[in-house]
Coordinates of C-alpha atoms in Angstrom, one line a residue:
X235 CA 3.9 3.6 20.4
X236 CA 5.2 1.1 22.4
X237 CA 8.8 2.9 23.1
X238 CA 6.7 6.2 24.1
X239 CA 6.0 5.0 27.0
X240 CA 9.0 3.2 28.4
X241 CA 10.3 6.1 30.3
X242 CA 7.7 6.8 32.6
X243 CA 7.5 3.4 33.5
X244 CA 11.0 3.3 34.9
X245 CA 10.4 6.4 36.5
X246 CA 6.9 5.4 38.4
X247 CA 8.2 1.4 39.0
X248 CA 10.9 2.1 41.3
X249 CA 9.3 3.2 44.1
X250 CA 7.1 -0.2 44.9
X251 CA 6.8 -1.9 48.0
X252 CA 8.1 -5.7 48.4
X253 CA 5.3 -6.7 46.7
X254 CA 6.5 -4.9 43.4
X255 CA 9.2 -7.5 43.5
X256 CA 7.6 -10.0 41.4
X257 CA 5.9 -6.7 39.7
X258 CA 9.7 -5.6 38.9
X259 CA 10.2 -9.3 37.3
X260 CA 7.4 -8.9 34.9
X261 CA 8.2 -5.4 34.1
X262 CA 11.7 -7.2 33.0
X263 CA 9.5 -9.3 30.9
X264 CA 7.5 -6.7 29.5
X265 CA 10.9 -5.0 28.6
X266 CA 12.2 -7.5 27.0
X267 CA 9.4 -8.2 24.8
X268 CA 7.9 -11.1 26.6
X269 CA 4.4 -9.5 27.1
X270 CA 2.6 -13.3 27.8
X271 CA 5.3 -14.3 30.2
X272 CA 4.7 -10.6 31.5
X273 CA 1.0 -11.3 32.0
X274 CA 0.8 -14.0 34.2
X275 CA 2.5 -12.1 36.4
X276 CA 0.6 -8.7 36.2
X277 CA -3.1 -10.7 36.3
X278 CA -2.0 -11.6 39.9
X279 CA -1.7 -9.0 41.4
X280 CA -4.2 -5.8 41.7
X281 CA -1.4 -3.0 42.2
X282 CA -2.2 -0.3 40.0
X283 CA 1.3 -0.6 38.7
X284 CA 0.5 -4.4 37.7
X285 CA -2.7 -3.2 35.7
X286 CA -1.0 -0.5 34.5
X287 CA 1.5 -2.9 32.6
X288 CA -1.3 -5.5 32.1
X289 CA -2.7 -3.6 30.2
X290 CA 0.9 -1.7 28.1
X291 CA 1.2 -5.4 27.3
X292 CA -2.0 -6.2 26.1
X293 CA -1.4 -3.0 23.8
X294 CA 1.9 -4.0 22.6
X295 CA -0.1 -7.6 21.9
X296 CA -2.5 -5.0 19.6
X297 CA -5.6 -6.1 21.9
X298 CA -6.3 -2.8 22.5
X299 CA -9.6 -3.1 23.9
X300 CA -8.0 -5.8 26.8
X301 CA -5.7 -3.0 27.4
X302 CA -8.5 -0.7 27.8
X303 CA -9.9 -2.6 30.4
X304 CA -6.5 -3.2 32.8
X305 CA -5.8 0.4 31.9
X306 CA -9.7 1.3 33.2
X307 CA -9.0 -0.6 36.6
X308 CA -6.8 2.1 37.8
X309 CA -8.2 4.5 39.8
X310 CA -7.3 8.4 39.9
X311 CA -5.9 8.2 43.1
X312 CA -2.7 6.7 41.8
X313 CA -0.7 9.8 40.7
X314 CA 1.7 9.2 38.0
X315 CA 0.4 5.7 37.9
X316 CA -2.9 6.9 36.9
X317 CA -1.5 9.2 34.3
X318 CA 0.4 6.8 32.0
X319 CA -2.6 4.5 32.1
X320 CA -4.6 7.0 31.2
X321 CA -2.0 8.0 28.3
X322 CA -1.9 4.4 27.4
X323 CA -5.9 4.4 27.0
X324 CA -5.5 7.2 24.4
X325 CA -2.8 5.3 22.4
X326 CA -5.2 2.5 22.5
X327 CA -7.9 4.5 21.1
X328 CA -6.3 5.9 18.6
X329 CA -5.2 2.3 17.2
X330 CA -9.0 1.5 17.4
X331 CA -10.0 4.5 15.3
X332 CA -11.5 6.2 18.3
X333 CA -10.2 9.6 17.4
X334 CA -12.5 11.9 19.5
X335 CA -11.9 9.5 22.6
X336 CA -8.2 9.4 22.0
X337 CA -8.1 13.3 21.7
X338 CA -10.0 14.4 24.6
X339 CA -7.8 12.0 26.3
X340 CA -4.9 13.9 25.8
X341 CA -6.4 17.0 25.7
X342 CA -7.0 15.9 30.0
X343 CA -3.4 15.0 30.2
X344 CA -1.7 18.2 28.2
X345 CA -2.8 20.2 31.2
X346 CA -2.2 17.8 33.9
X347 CA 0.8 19.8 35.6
X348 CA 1.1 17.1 37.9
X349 CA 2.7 14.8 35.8
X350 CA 5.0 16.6 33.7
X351 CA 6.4 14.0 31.6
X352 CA 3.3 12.6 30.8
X353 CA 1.9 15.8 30.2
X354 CA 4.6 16.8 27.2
X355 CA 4.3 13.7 25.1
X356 CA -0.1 14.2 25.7
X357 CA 1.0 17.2 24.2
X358 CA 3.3 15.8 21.2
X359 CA 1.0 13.2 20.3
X360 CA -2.0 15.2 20.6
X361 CA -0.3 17.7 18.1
X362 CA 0.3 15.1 15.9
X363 CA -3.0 13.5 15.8
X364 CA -5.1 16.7 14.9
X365 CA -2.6 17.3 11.7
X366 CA -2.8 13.7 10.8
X367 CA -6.6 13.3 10.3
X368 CA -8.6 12.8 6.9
X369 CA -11.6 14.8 6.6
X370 CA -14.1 12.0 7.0
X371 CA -11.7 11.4 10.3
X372 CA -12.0 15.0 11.3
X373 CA -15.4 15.7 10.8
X374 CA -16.4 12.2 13.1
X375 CA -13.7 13.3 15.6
X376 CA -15.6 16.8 15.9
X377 CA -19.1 15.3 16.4
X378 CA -17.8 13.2 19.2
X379 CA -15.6 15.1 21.0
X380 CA -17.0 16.6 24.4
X381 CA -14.1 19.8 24.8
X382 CA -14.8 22.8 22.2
X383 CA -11.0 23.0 22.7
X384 CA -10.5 20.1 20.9
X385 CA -13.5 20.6 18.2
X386 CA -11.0 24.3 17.4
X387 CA -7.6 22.6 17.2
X388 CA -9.6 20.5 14.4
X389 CA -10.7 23.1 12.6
X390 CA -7.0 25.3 12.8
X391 CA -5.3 22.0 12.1
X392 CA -7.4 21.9 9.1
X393 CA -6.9 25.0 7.7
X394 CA -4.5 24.6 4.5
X395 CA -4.6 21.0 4.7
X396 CA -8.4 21.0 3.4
X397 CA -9.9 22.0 0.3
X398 CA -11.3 25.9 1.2
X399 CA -15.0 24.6 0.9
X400 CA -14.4 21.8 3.4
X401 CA -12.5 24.2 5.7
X402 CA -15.6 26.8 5.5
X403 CA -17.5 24.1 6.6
X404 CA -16.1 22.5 9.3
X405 CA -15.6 26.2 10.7
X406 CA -19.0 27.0 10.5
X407 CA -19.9 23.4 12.7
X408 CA -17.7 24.9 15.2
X409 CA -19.6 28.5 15.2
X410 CA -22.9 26.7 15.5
X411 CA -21.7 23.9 18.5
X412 CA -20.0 27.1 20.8
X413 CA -20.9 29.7 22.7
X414 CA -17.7 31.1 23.2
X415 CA -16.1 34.6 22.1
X416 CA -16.1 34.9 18.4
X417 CA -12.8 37.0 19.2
X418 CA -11.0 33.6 19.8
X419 CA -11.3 32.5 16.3
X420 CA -11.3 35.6 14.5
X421 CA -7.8 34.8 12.6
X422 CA -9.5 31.8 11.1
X423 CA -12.6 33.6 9.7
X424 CA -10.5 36.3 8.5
X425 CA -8.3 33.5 6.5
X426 CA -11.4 31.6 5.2
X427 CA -12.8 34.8 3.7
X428 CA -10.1 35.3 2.1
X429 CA -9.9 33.1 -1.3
X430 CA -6.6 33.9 -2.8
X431 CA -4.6 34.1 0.8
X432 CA -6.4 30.4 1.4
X433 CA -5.3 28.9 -2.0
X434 CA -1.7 29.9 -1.2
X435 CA -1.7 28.1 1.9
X436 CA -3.4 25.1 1.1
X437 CA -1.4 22.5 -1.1
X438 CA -3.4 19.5 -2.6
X439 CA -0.6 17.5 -3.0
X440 CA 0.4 17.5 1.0
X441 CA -0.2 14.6 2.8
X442 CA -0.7 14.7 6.3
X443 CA 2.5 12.6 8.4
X444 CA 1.3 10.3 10.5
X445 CA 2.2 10.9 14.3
X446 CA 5.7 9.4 15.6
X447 CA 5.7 6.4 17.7
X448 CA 3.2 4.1 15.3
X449 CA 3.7 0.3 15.1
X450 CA 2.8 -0.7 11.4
X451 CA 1.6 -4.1 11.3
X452 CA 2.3 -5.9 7.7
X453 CA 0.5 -8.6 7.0
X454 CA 1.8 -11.6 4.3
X455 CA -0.3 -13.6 2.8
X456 CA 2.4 -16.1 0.3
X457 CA 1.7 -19.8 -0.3
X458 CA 4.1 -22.5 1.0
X459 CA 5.6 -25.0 -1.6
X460 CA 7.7 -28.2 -0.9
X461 CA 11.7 -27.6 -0.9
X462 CA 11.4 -30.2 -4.2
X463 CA 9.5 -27.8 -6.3
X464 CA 10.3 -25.2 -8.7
X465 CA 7.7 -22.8 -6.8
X466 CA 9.5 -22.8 -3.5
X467 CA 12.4 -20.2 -4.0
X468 CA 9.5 -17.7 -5.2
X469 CA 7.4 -17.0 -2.1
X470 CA 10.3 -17.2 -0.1
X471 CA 12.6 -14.8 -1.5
X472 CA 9.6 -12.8 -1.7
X473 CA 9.7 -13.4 2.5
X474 CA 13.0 -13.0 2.7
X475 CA 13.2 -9.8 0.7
X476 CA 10.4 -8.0 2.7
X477 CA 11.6 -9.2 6.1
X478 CA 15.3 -7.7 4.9
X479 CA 13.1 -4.4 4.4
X480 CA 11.0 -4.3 7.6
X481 CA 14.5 -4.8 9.6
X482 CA 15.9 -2.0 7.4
X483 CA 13.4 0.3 8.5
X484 CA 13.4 -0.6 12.2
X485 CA 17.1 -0.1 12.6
X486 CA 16.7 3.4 10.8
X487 CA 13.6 4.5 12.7
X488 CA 13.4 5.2 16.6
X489 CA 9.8 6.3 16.5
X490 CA 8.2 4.5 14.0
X491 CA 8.3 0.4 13.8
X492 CA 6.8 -2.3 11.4
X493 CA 6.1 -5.9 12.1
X494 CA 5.2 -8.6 10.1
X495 CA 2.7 -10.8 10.3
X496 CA 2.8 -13.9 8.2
X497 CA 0.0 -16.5 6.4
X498 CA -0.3 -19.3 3.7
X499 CA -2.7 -19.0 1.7
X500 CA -1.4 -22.2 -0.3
X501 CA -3.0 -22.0 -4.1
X502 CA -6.4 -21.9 -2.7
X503 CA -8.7 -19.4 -3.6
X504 CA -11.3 -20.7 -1.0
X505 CA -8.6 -19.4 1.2
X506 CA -8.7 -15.8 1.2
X507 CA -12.0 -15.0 3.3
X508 CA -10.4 -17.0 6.2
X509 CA -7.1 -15.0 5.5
X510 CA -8.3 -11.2 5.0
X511 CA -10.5 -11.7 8.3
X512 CA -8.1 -13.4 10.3
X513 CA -4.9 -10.5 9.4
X514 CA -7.6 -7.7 9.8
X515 CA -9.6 -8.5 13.1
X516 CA -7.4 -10.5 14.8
X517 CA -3.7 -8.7 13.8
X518 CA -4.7 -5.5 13.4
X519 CA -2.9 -5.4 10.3
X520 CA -2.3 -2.3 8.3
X521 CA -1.2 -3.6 4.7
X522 CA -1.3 -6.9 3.2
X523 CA 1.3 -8.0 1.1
X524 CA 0.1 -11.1 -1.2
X525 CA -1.5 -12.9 -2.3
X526 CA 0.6 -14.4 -5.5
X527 CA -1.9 -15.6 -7.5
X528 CA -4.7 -14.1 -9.6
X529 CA -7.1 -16.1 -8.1
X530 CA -6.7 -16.2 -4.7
X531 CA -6.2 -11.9 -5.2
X532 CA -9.4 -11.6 -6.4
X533 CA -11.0 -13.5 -3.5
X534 CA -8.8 -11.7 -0.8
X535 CA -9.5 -7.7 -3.0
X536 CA -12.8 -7.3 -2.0
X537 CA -12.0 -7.8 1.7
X538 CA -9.3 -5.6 1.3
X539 CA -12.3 -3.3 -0.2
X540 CA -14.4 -3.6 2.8
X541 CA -11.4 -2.6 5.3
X542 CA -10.0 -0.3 3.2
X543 CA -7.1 -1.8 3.9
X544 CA -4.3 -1.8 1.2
X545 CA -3.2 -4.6 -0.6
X546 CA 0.2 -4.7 -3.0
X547 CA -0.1 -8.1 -4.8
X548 CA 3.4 -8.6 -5.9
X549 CA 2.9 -11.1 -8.8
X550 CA -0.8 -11.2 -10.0
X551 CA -1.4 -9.7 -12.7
X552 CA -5.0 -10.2 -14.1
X553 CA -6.9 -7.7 -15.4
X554 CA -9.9 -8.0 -14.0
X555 CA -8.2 -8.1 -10.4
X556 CA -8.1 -4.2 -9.4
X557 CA -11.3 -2.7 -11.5
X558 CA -13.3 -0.4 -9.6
X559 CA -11.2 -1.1 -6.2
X560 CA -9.4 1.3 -4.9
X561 CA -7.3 -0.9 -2.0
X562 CA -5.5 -3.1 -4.3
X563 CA -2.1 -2.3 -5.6
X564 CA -0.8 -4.3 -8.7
X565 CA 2.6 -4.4 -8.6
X566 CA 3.1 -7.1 -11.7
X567 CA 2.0 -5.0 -14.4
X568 CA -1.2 -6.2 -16.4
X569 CA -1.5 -7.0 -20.3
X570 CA -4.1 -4.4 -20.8
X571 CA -1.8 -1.9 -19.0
X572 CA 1.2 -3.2 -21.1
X573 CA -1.1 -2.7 -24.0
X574 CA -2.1 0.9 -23.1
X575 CA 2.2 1.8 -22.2
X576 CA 3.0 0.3 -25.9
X577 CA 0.2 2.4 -27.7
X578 CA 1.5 5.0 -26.1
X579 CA 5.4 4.7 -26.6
X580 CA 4.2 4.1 -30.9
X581 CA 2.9 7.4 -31.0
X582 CA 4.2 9.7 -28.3
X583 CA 8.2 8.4 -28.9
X584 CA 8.7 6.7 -32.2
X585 CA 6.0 9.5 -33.9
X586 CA 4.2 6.7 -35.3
X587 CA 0.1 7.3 -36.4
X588 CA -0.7 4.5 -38.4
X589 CA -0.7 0.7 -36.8
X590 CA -2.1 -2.8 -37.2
X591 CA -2.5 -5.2 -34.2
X592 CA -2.6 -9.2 -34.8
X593 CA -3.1 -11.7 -31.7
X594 CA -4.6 -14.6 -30.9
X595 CA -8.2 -14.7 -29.6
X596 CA -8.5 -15.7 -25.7
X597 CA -4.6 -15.7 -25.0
X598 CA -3.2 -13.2 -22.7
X599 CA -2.0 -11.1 -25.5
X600 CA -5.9 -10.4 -26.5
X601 CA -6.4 -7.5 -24.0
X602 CA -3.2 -6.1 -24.6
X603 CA -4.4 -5.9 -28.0
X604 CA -7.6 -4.4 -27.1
X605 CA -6.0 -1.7 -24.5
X606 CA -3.5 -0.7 -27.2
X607 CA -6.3 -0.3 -30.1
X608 CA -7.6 1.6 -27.2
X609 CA -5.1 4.1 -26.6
X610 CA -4.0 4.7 -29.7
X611 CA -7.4 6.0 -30.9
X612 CA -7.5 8.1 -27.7
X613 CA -4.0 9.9 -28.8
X614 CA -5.3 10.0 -32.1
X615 CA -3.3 7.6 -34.1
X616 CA -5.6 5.4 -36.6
X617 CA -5.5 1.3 -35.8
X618 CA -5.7 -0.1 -39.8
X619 CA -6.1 -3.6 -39.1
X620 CA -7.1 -4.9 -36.1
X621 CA -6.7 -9.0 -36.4
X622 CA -7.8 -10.9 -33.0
X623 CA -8.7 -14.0 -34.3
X624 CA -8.5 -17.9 -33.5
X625 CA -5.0 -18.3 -34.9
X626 CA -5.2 -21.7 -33.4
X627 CA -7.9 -23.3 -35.7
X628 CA -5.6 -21.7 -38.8
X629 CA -2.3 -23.8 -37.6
X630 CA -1.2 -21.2 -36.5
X631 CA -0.5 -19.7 -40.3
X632 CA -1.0 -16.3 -40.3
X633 CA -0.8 -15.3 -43.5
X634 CA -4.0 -14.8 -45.0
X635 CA -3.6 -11.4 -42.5
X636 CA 0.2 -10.7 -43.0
X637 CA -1.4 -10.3 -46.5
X638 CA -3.4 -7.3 -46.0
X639 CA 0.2 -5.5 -44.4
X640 CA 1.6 -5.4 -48.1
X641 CA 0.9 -2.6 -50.2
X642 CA 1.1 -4.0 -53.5
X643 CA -1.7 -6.0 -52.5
X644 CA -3.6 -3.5 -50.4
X645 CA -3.5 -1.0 -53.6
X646 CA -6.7 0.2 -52.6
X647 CA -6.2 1.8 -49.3
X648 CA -2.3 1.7 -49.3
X649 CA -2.0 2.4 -45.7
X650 CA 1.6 2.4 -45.3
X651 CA 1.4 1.1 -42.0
X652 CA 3.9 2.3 -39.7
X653 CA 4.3 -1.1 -37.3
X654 CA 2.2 -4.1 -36.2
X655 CA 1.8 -4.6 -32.6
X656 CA 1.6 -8.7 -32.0
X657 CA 1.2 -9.3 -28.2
X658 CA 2.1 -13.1 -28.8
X659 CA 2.2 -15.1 -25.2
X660 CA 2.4 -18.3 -23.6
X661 CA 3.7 -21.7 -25.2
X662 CA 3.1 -20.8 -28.7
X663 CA 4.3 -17.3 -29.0
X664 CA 8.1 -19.0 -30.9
X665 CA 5.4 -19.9 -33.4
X666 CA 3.4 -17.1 -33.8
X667 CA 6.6 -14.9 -33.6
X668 CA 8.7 -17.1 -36.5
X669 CA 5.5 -16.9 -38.6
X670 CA 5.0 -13.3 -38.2
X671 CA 9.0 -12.5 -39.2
X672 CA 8.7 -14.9 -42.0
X673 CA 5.9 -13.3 -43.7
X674 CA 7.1 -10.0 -43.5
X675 CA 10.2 -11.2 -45.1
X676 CA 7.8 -13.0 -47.9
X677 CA 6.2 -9.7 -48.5
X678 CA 9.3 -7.5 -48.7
X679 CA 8.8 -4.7 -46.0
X680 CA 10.6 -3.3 -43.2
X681 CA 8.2 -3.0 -40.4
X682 CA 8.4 -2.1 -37.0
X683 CA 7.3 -4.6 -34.7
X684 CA 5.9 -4.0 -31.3
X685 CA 5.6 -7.0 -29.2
X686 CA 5.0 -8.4 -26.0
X687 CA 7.9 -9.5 -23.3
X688 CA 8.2 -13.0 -25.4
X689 CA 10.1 -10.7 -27.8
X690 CA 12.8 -10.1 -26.0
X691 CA 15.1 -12.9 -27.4
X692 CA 13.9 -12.5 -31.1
X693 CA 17.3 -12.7 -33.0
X694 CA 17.0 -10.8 -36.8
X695 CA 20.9 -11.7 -37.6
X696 CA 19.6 -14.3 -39.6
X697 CA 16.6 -12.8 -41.4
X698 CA 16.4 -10.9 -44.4
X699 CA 14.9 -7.5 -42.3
X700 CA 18.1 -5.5 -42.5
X701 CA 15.6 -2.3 -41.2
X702 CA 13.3 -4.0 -39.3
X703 CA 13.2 -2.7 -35.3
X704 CA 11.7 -4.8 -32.4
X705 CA 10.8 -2.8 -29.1
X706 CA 9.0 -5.2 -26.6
X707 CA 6.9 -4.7 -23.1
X708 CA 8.8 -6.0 -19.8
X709 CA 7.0 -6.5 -16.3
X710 CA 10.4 -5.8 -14.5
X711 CA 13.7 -4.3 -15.6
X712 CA 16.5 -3.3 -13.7
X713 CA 17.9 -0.2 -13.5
X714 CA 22.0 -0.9 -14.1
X715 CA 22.9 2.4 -12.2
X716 CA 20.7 1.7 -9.3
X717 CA 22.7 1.6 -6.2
X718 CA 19.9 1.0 -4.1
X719 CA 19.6 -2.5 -5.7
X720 CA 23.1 -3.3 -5.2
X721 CA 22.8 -2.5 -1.7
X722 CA 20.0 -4.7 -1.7
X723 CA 21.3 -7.6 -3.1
X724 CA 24.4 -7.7 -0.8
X725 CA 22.1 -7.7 2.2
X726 CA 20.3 -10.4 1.2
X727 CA 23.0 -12.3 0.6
X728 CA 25.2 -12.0 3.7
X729 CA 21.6 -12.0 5.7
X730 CA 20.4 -15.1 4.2
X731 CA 23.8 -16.6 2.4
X732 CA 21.9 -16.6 -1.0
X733 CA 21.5 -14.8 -4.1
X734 CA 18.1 -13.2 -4.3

């Protein structure tokens, strides 16, 4: 929003007296992005230009409601002045949510022939906002809205976008709160009664594109580690990679910006309350990216909750993080989803139906384990042997259930399992996995295995399993004919002179 308004400005600022010198210096300021340096000059003086710009830089500062008040202080006797305040107020309403305020705002200036310019983009962004709104936006906007004008563009700009029932509705609101012809709205009616001609119009799958000229405000919440430390190349490639991003867009976007908005959260889980509040009430941010870790996630998630604000956690991956929230955005994939995507691949792809499952009880393999017994129940394949057990207290030896897998000694149910799924993780997974091959090989039998990403580097050259096939989970895996990525990756390299 903040380029909208840059033309009128240089139209209206032109024509001050000698005292718009100094006026003219902070203008150069404001223009240049300086908006506190700009301040200090605008607070001294009381030319409704100076508020005027007082307050365009408290809204380009997103303190909107500052900007509210400098834009307040000038009075309607200042002509075009007057107008871009007044514009300015309804940008500034609409960053604070205040829809109907915003709209009847514009709907003022959209017929304000006296300022022409200001009039067309009332008009452009007044367009925009009654086709962006969400119901629940909508239906708040029409309560408190003083123009029937505006409470009808809701309810046209609705039709198609909302579900037929919630169109009826709304429609019928505006019926009760008029007194105006009927005639004037008769198209609608005749649309809404209509059934069939309403579903072809309306497309659940549409969503509504948010009006030009937006500022998105991204807020990062990473931990700092010391240059010494393994850690540190993590969170700031991480940085790196999503600053790389936001400059992307902003070179390829006139009317649409992003900014970025950064905080360390350290490893502290005490962390996140001060965090969440801090990025939402005092940034006005509109994502979080972050944090890293599980636990700081979970602290930071039910913030995100409150202020329905999304959060993409890049690397966290428990899977207790994201239940039952609907703002948080898991990006790492958990082991109960890897469990669930393996259950599936065994009996949608390799046509498998019956399985056995073998982990160890309170890794990070167990609810992998679980989510795949799951799943493959709910596609109807048949789980045989389901071993979650405390491996640990066994050494480890796993062949009191590796038994059970060979049918000469399973003669009376003879199963003929198709493959084991062993989600093995963390420091003993070589173990588990070594143990696993070498019973198979004990018992003579060519089964499938279906394993977790600690897999990936199992080697069978050397084992007697001349049929035996390994497929394996991943949490990331490049696509080799992804251009994109290359692109990527030679950015960040001649941006940052490093390989990400």
């Amino acid at each position: 929003m903040k380029r909208l308004l840059f033309s009128f400005a240089l139209i209206i600022i032109f024509g001050t007296s000698v005292q718009g010198q100094s006026i003219e210096t902070g203008i150069e300021f404001y223009e240049e992005g300086n908006y506190e340096r700009a301040l200090r000059i605008f607070q001294n003086s009381d030319a409704p230009t100076a508020n005027l710009f007082a307050g365009k830089s408290y809204f380009a500062l997103n303190n909107f409601i500052k900007a509210k008040h400098y834009l307040n202080l000038v009075d309607s006797t200042s002509g075009d002045v007057f107008a871009e305040a007044k514009y300015t107020k309804a940008l500034a309403e609409f960053q604070l949510k205040n829809f109907a305020a915003s709209l009847d705002l514009l709907h003022e200036l959209k017929q304000d022939s006296k300022s022409p310019s200001v009039s067309r983009a009332a008009f452009s962004f007044y367009r925009d906002v009654v086709n962006y709104l969400t119901l629940d936006q909508r239906f708040t906007a029409f309560r408190s809205s003083n123009y029937d004008e505006v409470r009808l563009d809701l309810v046209e700009a609705g039709v198609g976008v909302l579900e037929l029932e919630s169109a009826k509705a709304l429609f019928n609101a505006y019926k009760k709160s008029t007194v105006s012809d009927t005639a004037d709205y008769a198209s609608i009616e005749t649309l809404l009664s209509d059934s069939a001609a309403y579903w072809q119009r309306y497309n659940p799958n549409r969503y509504t594109k948010a009006p030009s000229g937006l500022a998105y405000n991204i807020g990062v919440a990473l931990p700092e580690f010391n240059i010494e430390t393994s850690e540190f190349e993590i969170p700031q490639h991480l940085y790196f990679g999503i600053q790389l991003a936001v400059e992307k867009f902003n070179s390829e976007n006139s009317d649409v910006k992003s900014f970025i908005t950064y905080k360390n959260t350290e490893a502290k889980a005490s962390k996140a309350a001060n965090i969440a509040n801090e990025l939402v009430w005092n940034h006005d941010v509109d994502v979080i990216i972050g944090p890293l870790f599980s636990e700081v996630a979970k602290g930071m998630s039910a913030y995100a909750e409150n202020y329905e604000i999304p959060m993409l956690t890049p690397l966290a991956n428990s899977d207790s993080l994201n239940l039952d929230l609907n703002y948080t955005y898991q990006l790492n994939p958990t082991f109960a989803v890897q469990g669930k995507k393996m259950a599936r691949y065994a009996i949608q792809t390799l046509g498998y139906d019956t399985l056995a499952v073998i982990a160890e009880r309170g890794s990070l393999g167990e609810p992998s384990a679980l989510a795949f017994l799951d799943e493959a129940r709910v596609l109807g394949g048949e789980v045989v042997r389901y071993y979650v057990e405390d491996l640990e207290s066994d050494g480890y030896d796993i062949s009191k259930y590796m038994t059970n897998f060979d049918p000469e000694v399973d003669t009376v149910f003879n199963y003929g399992i198709d493959a084991v799924y062993a989600p093995f993780t963390g420091n003993i997974a070589e173990t588990l996995i070594s143990s696993l091959l070498t019973n198979l090989e004990a018992i003579d039998i060519d089964m499938t295995v279906l394993g977790s990403e600690e897999w990936e580097t199992v080697d069978l050259q050397n084992r007697n399993l001349p049929d035996t096939e390994i497929y394996y989970t991943k949490t990331f895996e490049r696509d080799p004919g992804n251009t994109d990525i290359e692109d990527f990756e030679s950015e960040f390299r001649i941006r940052f002179n490093m390989d990400p």
